[in-house]
Coordinates of C-alpha atoms and ligand atoms in Angstrom, one line a residue:
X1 CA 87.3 -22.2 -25.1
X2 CA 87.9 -19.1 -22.8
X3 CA 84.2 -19.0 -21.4
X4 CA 83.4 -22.6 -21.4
X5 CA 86.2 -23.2 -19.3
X6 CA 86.0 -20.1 -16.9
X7 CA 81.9 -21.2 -16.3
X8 CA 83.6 -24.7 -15.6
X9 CA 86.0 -23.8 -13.1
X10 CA 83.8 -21.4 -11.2
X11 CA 81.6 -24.9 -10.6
X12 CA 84.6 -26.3 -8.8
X13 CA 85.4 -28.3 -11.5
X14 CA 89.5 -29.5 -12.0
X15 CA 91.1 -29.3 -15.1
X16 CA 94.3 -31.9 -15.9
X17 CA 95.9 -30.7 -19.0
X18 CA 98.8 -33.5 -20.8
X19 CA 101.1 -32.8 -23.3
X20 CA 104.7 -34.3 -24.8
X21 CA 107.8 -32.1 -24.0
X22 CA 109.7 -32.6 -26.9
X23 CA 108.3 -31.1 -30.0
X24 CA 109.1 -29.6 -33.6
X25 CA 112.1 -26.9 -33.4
X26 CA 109.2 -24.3 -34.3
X27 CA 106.4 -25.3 -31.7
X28 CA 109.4 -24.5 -29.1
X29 CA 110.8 -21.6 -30.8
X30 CA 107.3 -20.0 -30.5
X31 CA 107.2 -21.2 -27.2
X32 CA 110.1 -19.2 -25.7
X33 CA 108.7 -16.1 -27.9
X34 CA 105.9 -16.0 -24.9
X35 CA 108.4 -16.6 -22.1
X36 CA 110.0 -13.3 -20.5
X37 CA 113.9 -12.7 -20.1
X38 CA 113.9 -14.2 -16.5
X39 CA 112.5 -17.6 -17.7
X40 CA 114.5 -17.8 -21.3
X41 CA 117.7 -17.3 -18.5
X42 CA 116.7 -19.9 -16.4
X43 CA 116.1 -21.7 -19.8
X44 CA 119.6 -20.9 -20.7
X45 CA 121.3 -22.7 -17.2
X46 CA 119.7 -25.9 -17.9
X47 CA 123.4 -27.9 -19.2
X48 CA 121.2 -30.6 -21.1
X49 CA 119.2 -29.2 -24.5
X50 CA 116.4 -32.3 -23.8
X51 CA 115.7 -30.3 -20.1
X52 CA 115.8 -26.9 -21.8
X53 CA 113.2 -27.5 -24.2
X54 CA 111.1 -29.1 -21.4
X55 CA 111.3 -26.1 -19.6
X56 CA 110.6 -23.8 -22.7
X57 CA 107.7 -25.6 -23.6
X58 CA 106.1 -26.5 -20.3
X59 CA 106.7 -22.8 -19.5
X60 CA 105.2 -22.1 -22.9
X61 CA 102.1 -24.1 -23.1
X62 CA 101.3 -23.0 -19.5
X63 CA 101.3 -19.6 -20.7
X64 CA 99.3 -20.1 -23.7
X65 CA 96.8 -22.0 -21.7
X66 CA 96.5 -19.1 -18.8
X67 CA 96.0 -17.1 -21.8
X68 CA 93.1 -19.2 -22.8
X69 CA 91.7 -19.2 -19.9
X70 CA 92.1 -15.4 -18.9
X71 CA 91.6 -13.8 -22.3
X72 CA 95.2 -12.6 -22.2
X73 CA 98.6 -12.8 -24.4
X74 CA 100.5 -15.7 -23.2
X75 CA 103.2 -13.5 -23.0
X76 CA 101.7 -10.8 -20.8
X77 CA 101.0 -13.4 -18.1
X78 CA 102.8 -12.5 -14.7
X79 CA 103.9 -14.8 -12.5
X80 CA 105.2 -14.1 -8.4
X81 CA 106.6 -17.3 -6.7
X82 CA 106.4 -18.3 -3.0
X83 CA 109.5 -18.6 -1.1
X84 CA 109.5 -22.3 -2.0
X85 CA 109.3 -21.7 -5.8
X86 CA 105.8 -22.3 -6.7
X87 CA 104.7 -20.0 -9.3
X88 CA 101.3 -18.3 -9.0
X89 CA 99.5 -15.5 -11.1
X90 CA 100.3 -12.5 -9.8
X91 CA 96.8 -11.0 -10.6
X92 CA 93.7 -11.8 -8.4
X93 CA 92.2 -14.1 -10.8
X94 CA 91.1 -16.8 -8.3
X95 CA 92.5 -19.2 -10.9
X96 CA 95.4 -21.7 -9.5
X97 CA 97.5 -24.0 -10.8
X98 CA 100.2 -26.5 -10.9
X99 CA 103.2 -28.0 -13.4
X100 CA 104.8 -30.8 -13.3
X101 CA 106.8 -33.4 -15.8
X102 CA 108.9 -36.6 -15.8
X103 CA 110.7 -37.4 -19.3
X104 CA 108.5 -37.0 -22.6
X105 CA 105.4 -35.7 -20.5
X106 CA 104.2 -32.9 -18.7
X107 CA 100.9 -32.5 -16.4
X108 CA 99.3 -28.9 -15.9
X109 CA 96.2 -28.9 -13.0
X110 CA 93.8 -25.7 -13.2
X111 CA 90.9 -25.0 -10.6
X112 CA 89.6 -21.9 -9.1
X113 CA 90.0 -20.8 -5.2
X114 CA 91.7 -23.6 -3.9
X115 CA 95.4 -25.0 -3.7
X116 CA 96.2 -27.3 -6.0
X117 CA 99.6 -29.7 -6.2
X118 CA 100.2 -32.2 -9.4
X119 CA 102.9 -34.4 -9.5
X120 CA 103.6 -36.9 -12.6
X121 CA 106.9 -39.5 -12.3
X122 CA 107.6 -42.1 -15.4
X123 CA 107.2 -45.5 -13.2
X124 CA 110.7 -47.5 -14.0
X125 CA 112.7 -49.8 -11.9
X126 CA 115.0 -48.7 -8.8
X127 CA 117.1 -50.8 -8.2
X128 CA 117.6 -49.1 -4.4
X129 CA 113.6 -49.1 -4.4
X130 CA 113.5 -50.3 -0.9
X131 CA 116.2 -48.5 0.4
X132 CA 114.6 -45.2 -0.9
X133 CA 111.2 -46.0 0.5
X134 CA 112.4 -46.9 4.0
X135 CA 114.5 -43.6 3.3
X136 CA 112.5 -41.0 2.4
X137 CA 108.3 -42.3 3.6
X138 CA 106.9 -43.1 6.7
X139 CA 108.4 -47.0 8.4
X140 CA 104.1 -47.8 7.6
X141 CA 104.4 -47.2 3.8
X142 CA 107.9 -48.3 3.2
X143 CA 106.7 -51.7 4.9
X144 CA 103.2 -51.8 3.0
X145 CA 105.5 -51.6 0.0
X146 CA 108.1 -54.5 0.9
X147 CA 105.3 -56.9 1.6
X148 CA 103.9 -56.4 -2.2
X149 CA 105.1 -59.1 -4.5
X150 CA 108.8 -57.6 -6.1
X151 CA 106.2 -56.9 -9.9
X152 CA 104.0 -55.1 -8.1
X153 CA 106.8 -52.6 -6.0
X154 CA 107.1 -50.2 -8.8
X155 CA 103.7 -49.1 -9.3
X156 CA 103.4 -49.1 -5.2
X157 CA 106.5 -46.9 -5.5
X158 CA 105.5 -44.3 -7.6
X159 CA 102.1 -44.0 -6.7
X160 CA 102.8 -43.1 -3.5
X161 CA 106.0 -41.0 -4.2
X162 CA 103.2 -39.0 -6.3
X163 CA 100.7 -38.6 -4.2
X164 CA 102.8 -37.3 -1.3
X165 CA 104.8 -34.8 -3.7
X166 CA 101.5 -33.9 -4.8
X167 CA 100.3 -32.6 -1.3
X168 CA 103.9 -30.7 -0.9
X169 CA 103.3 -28.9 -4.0
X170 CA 99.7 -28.1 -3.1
X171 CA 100.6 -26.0 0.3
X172 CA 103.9 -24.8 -1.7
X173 CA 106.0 -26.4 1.1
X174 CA 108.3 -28.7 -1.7
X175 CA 110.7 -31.0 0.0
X176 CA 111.6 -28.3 2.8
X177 CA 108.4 -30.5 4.4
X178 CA 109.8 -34.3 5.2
X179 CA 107.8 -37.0 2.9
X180 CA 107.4 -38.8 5.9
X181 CA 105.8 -36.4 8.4
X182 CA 102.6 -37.6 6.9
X183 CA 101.1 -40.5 5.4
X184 CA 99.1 -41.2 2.5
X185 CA 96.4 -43.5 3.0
X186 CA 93.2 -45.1 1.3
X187 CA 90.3 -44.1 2.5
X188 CA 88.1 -47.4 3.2
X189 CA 84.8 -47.3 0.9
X190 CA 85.9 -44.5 -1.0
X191 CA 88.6 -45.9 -3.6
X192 CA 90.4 -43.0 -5.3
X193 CA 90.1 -40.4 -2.3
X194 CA 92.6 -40.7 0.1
X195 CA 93.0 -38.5 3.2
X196 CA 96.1 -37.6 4.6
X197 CA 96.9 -38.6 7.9
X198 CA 100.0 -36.9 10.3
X199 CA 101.9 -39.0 12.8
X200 CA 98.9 -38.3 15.8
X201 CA 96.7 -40.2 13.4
X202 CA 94.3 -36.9 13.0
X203 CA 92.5 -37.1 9.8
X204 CA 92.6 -34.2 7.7
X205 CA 89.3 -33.4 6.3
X206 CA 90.1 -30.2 4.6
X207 CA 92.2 -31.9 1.8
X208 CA 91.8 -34.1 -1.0
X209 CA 94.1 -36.5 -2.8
X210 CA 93.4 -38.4 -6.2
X211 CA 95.6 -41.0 -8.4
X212 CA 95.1 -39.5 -11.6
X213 CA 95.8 -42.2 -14.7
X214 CA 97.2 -40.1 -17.8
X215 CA 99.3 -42.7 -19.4
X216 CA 99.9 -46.4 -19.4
X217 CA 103.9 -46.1 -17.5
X218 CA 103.0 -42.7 -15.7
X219 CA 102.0 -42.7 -12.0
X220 CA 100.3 -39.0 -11.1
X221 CA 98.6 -38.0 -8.6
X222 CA 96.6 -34.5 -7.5
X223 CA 96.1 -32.8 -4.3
X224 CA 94.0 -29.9 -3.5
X225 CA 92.6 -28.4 -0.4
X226 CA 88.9 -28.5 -0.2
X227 CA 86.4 -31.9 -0.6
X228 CA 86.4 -34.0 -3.8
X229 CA 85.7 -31.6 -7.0
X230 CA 84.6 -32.6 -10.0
X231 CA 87.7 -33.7 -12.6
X232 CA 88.1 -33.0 -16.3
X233 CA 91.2 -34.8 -17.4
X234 CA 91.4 -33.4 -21.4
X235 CA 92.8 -35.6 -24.2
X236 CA 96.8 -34.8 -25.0
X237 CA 97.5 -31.1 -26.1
X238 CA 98.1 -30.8 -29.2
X239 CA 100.8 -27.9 -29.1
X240 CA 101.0 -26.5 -33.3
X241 CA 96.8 -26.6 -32.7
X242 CA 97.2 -24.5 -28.9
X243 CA 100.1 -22.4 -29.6
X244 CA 98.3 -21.1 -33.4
X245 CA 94.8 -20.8 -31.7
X246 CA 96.1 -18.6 -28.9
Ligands
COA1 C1 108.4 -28.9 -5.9 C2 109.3 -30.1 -6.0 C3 108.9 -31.1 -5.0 C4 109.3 -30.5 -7.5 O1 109.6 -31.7 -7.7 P1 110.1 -32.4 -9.1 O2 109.5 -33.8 -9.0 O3 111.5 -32.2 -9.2 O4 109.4 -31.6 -10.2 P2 108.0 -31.5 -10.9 O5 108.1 -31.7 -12.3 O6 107.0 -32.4 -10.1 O7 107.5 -30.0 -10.6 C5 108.2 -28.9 -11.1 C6 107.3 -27.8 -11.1 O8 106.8 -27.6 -9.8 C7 106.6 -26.2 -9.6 N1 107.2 -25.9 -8.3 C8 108.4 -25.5 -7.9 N2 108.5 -25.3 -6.6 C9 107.3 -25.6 -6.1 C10 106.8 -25.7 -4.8 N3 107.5 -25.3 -3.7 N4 105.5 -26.0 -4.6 C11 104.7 -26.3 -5.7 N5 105.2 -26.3 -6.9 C12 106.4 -26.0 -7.1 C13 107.2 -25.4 -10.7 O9 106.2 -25.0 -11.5 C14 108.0 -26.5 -11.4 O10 108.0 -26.3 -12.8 P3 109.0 -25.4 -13.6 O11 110.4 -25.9 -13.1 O12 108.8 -25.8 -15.0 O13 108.7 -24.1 -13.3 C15 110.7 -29.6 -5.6 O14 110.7 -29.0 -4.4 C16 111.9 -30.5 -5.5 O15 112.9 -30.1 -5.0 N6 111.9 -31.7 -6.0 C17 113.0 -32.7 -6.0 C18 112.3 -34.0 -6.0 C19 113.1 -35.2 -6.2 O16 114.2 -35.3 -5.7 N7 112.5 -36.2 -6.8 C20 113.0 -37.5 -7.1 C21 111.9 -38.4 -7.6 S1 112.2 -40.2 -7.5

């Protein structure tokens, strides 16, 4: 796996990575063998068990994959974090990535020399949908959104909640940057890029946005800052299979 993947990234390729974050009491036991004391404590604040074996085995599997792709131990990985709180190798790998996981699902994004922001939400109904929107994204969105018919809200919800929490993740910012000092917008004639646009309407080239589809209820989206690479979105990890081949 290690060199396929390596040669693939270093053609600009992205790599979406899926998996279930609830597993077998053994899968996540071998899991938190990988993870260092800092993360098992972090692992110990979470109050729910359901969120601290997400965390153990999103923390986990990222570490066995890193491992895959670096030739390393999952457990000698080394992370350093941004003052925001995204996580980075700490070696000069080139390789970047990005976690991220609503309920029973988690999304990892890999590419090479470029910043990279995934973001994954479980589409359900809000009751306070349009309250949030008009809250929380530009007066343009929220409105786009309110004129949709009340079935198709949800989707129009979520799918733009993930593409702009994509692009925060991507330059590390996280909510200290306002959802709505930027808008997400559809690129006309090129369906599935978008381009980001601020409130002086200037277009910025140097990023790229897709809607990713990973499963039927999920809305996800990437961001990344360079044009449109080429995507490999990889079938559901099997965790026994990673965690016994790594
Ligand atoms: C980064 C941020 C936007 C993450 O949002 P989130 O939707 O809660 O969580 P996600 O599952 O998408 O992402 C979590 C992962 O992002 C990464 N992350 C943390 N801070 C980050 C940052 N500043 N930039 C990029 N990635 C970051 C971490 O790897 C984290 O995974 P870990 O906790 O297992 O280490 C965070 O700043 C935040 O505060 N979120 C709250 C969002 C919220 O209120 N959502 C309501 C949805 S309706």
């Amino acid at each position: 796996m290690q060199a396929r993947c390596i040669s693939e990234l270093s053609e600009r390729q992205v790599h979406i990575w899926t998996f279930s974050t609830s597993a077998e009491n053994d899968v996540v036991a071998k899991c938190e063998r990988v993870l260092t004391s800092d993360e098992t404590g972090r692992a110990a604040q979470f109050r729910f068990s359901g969120d601290r074996e997400s965390f153990i085995l999103t923390r986990g599997v990222l570490r066995h994959l890193l491992g895959c792709y670096l030739g390393l131990h999952p457990g000698s990985i080394q992370f350093e974090y941004s003052s925001n709180g995204k996580a980075a190798l700490a070696s000069d790998s080139g390789l970047q990535f990005n976690v991220a996981h609503s309920r029973q699902m988690a999304a990892i994004a890999v590419t090479a020399g470029c910043d990279i922001g995934i973001d994954l939400e479980q589409m359900r109904t809000l009751p306070d949908l349009g309250q949030i929107a008009a809250r929380f994204f530009c007066t343009e969105e929220a409105a786009e959104i309110d004129s949709l018919p009340e079935g198709e809200r949800a989707r129009a919800f979520f799918t733009c909640w993930t593409r702009k929490e994509a692009y925060i993740k991507a330059t590390a910012e996280g909510l200290s940057r306002p959802l709505n000092s930027f808008r997400v917008m559809k690129q006309p004639g090129e369906p599935g890029n978008l381009v980001l646009q601020d409130h002086e309407a200037t277009v910025s080239e140097s990023w790229t946005l897709h809607d990713l589809h990973l499963a039927p209820d999920y809305a996800a989206a990437i961001a990344y800052r360079d044009r449109p690479r080429p995507l490999s979105i990889f079938p559901a990890i099997d965790l026994a299979q990673l965690i016994d081949i790594s």
